[in-house]
CSV table of C-alpha atoms and ligand atoms in Angstrom, one decimal:
chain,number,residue,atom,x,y,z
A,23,UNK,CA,-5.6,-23.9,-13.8
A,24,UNK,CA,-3.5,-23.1,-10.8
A,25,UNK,CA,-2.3,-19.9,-12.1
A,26,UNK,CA,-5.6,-19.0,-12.6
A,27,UNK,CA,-6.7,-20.2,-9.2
A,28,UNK,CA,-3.5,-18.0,-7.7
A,29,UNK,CA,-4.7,-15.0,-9.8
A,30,UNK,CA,-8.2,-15.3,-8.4
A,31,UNK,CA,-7.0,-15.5,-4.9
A,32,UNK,CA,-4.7,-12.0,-5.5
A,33,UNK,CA,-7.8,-10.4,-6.6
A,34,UNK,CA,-9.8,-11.2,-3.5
A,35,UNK,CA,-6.7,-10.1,-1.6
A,36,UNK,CA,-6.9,-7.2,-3.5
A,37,UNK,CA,-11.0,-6.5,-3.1
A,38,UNK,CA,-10.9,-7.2,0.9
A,39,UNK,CA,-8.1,-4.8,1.6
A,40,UNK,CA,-10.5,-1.9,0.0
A,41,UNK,CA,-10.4,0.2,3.0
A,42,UNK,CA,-7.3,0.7,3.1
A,43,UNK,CA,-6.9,1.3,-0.4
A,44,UNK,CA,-10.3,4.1,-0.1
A,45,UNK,CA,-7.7,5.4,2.9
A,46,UNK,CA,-5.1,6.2,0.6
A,47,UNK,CA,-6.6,7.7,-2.1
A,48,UNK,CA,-5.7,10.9,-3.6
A,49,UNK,CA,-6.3,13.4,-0.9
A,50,UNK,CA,-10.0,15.0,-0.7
A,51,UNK,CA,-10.3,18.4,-1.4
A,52,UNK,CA,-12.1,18.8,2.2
A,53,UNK,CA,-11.8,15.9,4.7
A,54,UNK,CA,-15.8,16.5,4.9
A,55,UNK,CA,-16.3,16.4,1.4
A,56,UNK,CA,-17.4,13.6,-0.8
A,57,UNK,CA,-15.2,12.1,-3.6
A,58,UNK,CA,-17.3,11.1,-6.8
A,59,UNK,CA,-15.7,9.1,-9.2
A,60,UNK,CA,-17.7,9.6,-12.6
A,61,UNK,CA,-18.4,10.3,-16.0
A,62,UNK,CA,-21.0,12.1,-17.8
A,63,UNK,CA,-23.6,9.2,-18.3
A,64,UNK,CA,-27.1,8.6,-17.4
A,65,UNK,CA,-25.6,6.5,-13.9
A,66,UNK,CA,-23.4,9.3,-13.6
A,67,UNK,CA,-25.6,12.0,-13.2
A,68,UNK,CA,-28.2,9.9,-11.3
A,69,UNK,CA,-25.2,11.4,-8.4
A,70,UNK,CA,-24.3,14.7,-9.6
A,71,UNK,CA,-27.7,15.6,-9.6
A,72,UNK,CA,-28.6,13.7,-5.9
A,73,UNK,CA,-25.3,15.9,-4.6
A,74,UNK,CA,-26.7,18.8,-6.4
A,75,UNK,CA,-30.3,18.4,-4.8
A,76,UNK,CA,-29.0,17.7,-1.3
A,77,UNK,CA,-26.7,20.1,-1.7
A,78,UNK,CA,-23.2,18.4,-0.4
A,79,UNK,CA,-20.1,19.4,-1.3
A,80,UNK,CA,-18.3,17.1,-3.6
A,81,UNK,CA,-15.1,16.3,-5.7
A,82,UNK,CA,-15.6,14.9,-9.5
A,83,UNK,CA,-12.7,12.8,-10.0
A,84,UNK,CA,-13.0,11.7,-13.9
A,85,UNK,CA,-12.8,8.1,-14.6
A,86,UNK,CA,-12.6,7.6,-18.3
A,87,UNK,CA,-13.7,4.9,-19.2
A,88,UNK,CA,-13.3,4.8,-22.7
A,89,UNK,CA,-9.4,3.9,-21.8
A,90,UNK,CA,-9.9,2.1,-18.9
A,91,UNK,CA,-9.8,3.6,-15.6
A,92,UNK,CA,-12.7,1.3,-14.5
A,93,UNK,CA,-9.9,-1.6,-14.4
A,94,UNK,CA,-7.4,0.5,-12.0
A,95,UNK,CA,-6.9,-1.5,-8.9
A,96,UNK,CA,-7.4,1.8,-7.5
A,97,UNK,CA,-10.8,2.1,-8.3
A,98,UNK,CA,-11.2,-1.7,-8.2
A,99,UNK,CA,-10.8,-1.2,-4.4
A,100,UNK,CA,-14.3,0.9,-4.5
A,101,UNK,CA,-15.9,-0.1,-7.3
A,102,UNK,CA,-15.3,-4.0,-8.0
A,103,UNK,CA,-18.0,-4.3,-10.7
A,104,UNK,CA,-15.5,-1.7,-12.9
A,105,UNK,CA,-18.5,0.3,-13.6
A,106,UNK,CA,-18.5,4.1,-12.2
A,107,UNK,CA,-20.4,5.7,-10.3
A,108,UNK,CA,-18.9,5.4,-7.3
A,109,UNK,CA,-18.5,7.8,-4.2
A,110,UNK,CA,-15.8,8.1,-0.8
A,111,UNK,CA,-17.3,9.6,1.9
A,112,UNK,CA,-14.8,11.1,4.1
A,113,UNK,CA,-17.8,11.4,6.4
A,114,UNK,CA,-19.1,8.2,6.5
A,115,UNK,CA,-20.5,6.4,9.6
A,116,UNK,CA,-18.8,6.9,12.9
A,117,UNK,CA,-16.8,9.9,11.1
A,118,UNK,CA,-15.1,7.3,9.1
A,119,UNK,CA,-14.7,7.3,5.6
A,120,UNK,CA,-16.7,4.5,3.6
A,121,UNK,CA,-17.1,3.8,-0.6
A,122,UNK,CA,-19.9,3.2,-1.9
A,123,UNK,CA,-20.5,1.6,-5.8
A,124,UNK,CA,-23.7,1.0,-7.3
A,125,UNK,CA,-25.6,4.5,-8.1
A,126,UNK,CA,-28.6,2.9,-6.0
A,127,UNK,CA,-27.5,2.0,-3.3
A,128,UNK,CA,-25.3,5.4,-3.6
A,129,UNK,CA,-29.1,7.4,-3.5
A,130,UNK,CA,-30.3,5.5,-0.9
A,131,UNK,CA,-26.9,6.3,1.3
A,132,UNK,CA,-27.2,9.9,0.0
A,133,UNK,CA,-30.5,9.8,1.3
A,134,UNK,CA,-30.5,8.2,4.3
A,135,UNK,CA,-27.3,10.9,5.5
A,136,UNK,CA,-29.2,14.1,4.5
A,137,UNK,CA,-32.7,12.8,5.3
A,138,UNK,CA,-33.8,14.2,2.3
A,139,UNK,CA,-35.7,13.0,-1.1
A,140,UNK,CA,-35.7,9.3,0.9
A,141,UNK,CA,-38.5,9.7,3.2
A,142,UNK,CA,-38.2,7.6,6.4
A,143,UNK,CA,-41.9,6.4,7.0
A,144,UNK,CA,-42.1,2.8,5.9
A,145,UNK,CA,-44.8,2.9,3.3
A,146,UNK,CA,-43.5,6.2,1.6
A,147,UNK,CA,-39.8,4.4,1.5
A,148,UNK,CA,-41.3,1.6,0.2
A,149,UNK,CA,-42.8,3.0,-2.6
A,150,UNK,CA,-39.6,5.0,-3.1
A,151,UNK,CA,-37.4,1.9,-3.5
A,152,UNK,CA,-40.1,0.0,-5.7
A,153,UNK,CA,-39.3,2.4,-8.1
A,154,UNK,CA,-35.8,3.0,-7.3
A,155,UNK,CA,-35.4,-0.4,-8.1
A,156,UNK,CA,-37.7,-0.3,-11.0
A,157,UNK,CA,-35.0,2.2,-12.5
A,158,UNK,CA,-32.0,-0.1,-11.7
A,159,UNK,CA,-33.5,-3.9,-13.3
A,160,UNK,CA,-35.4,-2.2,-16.0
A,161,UNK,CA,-35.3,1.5,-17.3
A,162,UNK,CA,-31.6,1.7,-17.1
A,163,UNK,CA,-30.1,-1.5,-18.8
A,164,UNK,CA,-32.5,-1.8,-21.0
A,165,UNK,CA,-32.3,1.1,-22.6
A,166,UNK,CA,-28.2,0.9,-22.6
A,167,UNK,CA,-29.0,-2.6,-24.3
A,168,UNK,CA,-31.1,-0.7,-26.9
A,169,UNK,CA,-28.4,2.1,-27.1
A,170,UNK,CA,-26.1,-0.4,-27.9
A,171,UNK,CA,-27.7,-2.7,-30.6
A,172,UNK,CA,-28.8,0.5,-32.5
A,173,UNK,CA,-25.9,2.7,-32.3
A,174,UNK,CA,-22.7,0.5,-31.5
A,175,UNK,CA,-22.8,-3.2,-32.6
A,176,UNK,CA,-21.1,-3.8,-35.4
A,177,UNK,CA,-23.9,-5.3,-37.6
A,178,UNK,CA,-27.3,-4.3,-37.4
A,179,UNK,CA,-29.2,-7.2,-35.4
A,180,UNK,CA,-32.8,-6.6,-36.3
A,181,UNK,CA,-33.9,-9.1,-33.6
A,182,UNK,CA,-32.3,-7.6,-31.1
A,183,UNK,CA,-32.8,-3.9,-31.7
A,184,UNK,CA,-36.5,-4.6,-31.9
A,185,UNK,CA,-36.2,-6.6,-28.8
A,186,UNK,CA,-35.0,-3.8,-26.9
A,187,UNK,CA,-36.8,-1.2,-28.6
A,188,UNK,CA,-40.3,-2.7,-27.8
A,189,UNK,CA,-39.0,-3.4,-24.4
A,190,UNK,CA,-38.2,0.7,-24.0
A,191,UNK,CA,-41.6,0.7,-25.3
A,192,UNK,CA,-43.0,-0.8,-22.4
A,193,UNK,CA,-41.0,0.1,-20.0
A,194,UNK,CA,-42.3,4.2,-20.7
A,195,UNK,CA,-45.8,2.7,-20.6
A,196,UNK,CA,-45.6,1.6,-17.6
A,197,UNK,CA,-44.2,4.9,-16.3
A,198,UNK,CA,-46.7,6.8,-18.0
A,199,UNK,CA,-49.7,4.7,-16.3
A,200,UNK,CA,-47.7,5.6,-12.7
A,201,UNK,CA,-47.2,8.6,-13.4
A,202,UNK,CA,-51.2,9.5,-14.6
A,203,UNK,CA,-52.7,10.3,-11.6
A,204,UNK,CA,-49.1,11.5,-9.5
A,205,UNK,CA,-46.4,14.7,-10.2
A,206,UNK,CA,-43.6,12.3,-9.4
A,207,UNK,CA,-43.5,8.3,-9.4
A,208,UNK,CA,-42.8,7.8,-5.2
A,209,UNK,CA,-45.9,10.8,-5.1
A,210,UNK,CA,-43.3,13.4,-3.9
A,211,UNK,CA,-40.2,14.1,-5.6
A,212,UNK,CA,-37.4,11.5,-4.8
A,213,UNK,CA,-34.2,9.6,-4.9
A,214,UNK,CA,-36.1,7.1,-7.4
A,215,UNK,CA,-37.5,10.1,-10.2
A,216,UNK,CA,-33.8,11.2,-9.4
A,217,UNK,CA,-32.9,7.8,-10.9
A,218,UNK,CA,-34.6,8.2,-14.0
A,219,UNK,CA,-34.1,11.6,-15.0
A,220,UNK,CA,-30.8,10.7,-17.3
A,221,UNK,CA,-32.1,7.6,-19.2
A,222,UNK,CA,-35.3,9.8,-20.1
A,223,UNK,CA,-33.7,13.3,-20.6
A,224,UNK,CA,-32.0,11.0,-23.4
A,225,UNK,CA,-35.0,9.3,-24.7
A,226,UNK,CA,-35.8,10.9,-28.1
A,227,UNK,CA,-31.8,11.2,-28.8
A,228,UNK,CA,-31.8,7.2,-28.2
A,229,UNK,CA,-34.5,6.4,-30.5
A,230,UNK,CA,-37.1,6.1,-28.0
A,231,UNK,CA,-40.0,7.6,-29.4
A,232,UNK,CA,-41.9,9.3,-26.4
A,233,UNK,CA,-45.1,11.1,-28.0
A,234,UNK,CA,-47.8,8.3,-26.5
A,235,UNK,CA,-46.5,9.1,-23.2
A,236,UNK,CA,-47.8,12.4,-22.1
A,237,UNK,CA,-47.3,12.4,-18.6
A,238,UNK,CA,-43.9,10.8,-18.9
A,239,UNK,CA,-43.2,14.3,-20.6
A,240,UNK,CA,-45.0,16.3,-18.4
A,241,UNK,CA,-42.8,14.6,-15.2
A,242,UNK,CA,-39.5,15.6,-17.8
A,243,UNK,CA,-40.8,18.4,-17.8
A,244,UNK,CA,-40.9,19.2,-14.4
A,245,UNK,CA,-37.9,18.1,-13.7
A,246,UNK,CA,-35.5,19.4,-16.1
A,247,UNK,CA,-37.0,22.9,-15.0
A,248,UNK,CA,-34.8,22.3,-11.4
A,249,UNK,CA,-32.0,23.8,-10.9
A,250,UNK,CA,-30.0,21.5,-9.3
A,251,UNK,CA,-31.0,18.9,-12.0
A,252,UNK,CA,-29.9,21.9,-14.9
A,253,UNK,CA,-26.2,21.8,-12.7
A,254,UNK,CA,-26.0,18.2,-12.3
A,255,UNK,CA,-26.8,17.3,-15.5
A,256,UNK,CA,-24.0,20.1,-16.8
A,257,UNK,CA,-21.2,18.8,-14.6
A,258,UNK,CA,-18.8,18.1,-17.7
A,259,UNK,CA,-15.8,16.2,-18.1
A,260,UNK,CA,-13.7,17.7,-21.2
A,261,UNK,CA,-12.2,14.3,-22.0
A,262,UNK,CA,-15.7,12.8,-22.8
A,263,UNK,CA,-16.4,14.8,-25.8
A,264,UNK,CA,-13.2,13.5,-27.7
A,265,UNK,CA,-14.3,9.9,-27.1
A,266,UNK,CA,-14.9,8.0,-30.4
A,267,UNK,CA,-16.8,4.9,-30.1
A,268,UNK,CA,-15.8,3.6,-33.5
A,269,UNK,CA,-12.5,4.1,-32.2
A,270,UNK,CA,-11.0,-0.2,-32.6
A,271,UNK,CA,-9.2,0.7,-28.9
A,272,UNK,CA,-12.3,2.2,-27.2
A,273,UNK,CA,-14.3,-1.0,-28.8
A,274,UNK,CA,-11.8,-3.0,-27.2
A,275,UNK,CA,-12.1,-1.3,-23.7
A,276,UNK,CA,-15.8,-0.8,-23.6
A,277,UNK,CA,-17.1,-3.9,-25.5
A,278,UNK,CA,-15.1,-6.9,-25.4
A,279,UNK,CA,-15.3,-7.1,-20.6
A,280,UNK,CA,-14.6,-10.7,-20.1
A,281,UNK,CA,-13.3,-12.0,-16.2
A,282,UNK,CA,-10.0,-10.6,-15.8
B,320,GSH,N1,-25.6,-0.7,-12.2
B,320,GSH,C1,-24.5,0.2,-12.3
B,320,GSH,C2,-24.3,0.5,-13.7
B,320,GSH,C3,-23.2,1.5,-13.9
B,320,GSH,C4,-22.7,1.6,-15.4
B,320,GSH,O1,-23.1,0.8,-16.2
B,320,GSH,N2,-21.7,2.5,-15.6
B,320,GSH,C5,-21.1,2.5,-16.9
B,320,GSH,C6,-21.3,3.9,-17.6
B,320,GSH,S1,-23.0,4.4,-17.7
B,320,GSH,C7,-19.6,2.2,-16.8
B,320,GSH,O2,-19.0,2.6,-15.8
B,320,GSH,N3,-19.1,1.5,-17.8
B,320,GSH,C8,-17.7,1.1,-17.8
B,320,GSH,C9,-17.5,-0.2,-18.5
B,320,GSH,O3,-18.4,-0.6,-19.2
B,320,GSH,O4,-16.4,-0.8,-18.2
B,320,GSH,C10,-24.9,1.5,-11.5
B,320,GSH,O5,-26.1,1.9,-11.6
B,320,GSH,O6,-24.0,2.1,-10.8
C-alpha cells in the first residue's frame, strides 16, 4: 500500500514538472515550428490534416505505439493519458512554448492561433464545438470500440459487435440528418468536419456499411477532394505498416492498459 502510495506520488512529481520536461525535448527543427507527436490513425490525422489546412509548419515525431512509446515519461510529460496525438508549440502563448494532448482541444488551439476553420462569433463557435465534441464522445470511440470487437478481440463477442455496430449505425444517421440541408456539419467547413474526416474515410473498411447515408458520402466526398486533407491523410510513418496486431507483444502493449 505504501509503495504504491510512494509510486503514485513520483508520478504526480513527474506529470507537474511537464514544462520542463516539453523544454527539453529533442530540439525542434525551427524554434517557430510545431512538434507533433503521432501516428497514422484517425486521431492522428485529425492534426496532420488541421496543420496541413492552416498551413503551419510542423515536425512529425513517430510515436509507435504498438511498442510503447505512449508510456515514455517523455511523452508522459505532454501527453499523460498515453494516447498520441499530442503537439509542442515552440510558439505558444507569450512566445513560450506550451503542449497540448487531446486532438480536440489540439483543433480548438490550432484554431484559435491561426483564426482559421474556428470561427470567433459566438453562435458559429458554438455550433462548431457541438459537433467537435459530437466527434470526440461519440463518432470516434465508438467506432474504435467496434473496430476492436470485430477485428481484434480474441473471441468473437456477438453482443458486443452488434452493440457497437448498431451504435455506428446511429451515429452516421445522425450525421446524415445534419448534414441534409448543409455542405459541412458547423455550415462552413471546420475544425469539427476536420474531426471526422479519419473515422469516416475508414468507414466501409471498418465494416460500417454507409449506402443509407447519402449526404454523409456526399460531405466525404467533398472533403477527400482537398488537398490539404489528400497530404495530411498521406503523412506516413514507415514503421506502422510492419505492425502486426496478432503479434502476443503488440496485444500486450495495446490491449492489456491497466494504471501503471
Ligand atoms: N481522445 C484521444 C484519443 C487518442 C487515441 O485514442 N489515440 C490512440 C491511437 S488512435 C493511441 O494513442 N493509442 C495508444 C494506446 O492505446 O496506448 C484524442 O482524441 O486525442
Amino acid at each position: 500500500m505504501a509503495r504504491t502510495a510512494e509510486k503514485q506520488k513520483k508520478r504526480r512529481r513527474k506529470v507537474r514538472s511537464a514544462p520542463k520536461s516539453v523544454k527539453t525535448a529533442p530540439p525542434a527543427g525551427s524554434k517557430k515550428s510545431i512538434d507533433l507527436y503521432y501516428w497514422p490513425t484517425p486521431n492522428g490525422w485529425k492534426i496532420t490534416i488541421m496543420l496541413e489546412e492552416c498551413p503551419l509548419p510542423y515536425r512529425m515525431i513517430p510515436v509507435d505505439i504498438s511498442k510503447g512509446d505512449q508510456f515514455k515519461p517523455h511523452f508522459l510529460a505532454i501527453s499523460p493519458n498515453n494516447r498520441m496525438p499530442a503537439i509542442v508549440d515552440y510558439d505558444g502563448p507569450n512566445g513560450k512554448p506550451i503542449s497540448i494532448f487531446e486532438s480536440g482541444a489540439i483543433l480548438q488551439y490550432l484554431g484559435r492561433k491561426t483564426g482559421k476553420f474556428y470561427p470567433q462569433d459566438e453562435r458559429s463557435r458554438v455550433e462548431v464545438d457541438q459537433w467537435l465534441f459530437w466527434q470526440m464522445a461519440n463518432l470516434g470511440p465508438k467506432a474504435g470500440e467496434a473496430n476492436h470487437f470485430r477485428n481484434y478481440a480474441p473471441e468473437q463477442l456477438p453482443y458486443a459487435i452488434k452493440r457497437f455496430s448498431n451504435e455506428m449505425n446511429r451515429i452516421y444517421g445522425v450525421m446524415n440528418r445534419r448534414l441534409e440541408d448543409r455542405e459541412f456539419l458547423a455550415g462552413k467547413y471546420s475544425i469539427a468536419d476536420i474531426a471526422c474526416i479519419g473515422w469516416a474515410s475508414r468507414a466501409e473498411r471498418h465494416g460500417h456499411d454507409l449506402s443509407a447515408f447519402a449526404d454523409v458520402r456526399r460531405w466525404l466526398e467533398t472533403v477527400l477532394a482537398r488537398p490539404a486533407v489528400k497530404r495530411g491523410l498521406s503523412v506516413k510513418v514507415e514503421a506502422a505498416f510492419r505492425v502486426d496486431l496478432k503479434d502476443p507483444k503488440v496485444r500486450a502493449v495495446l490491449f492489456n492498459q491497466r494504471a501503471r
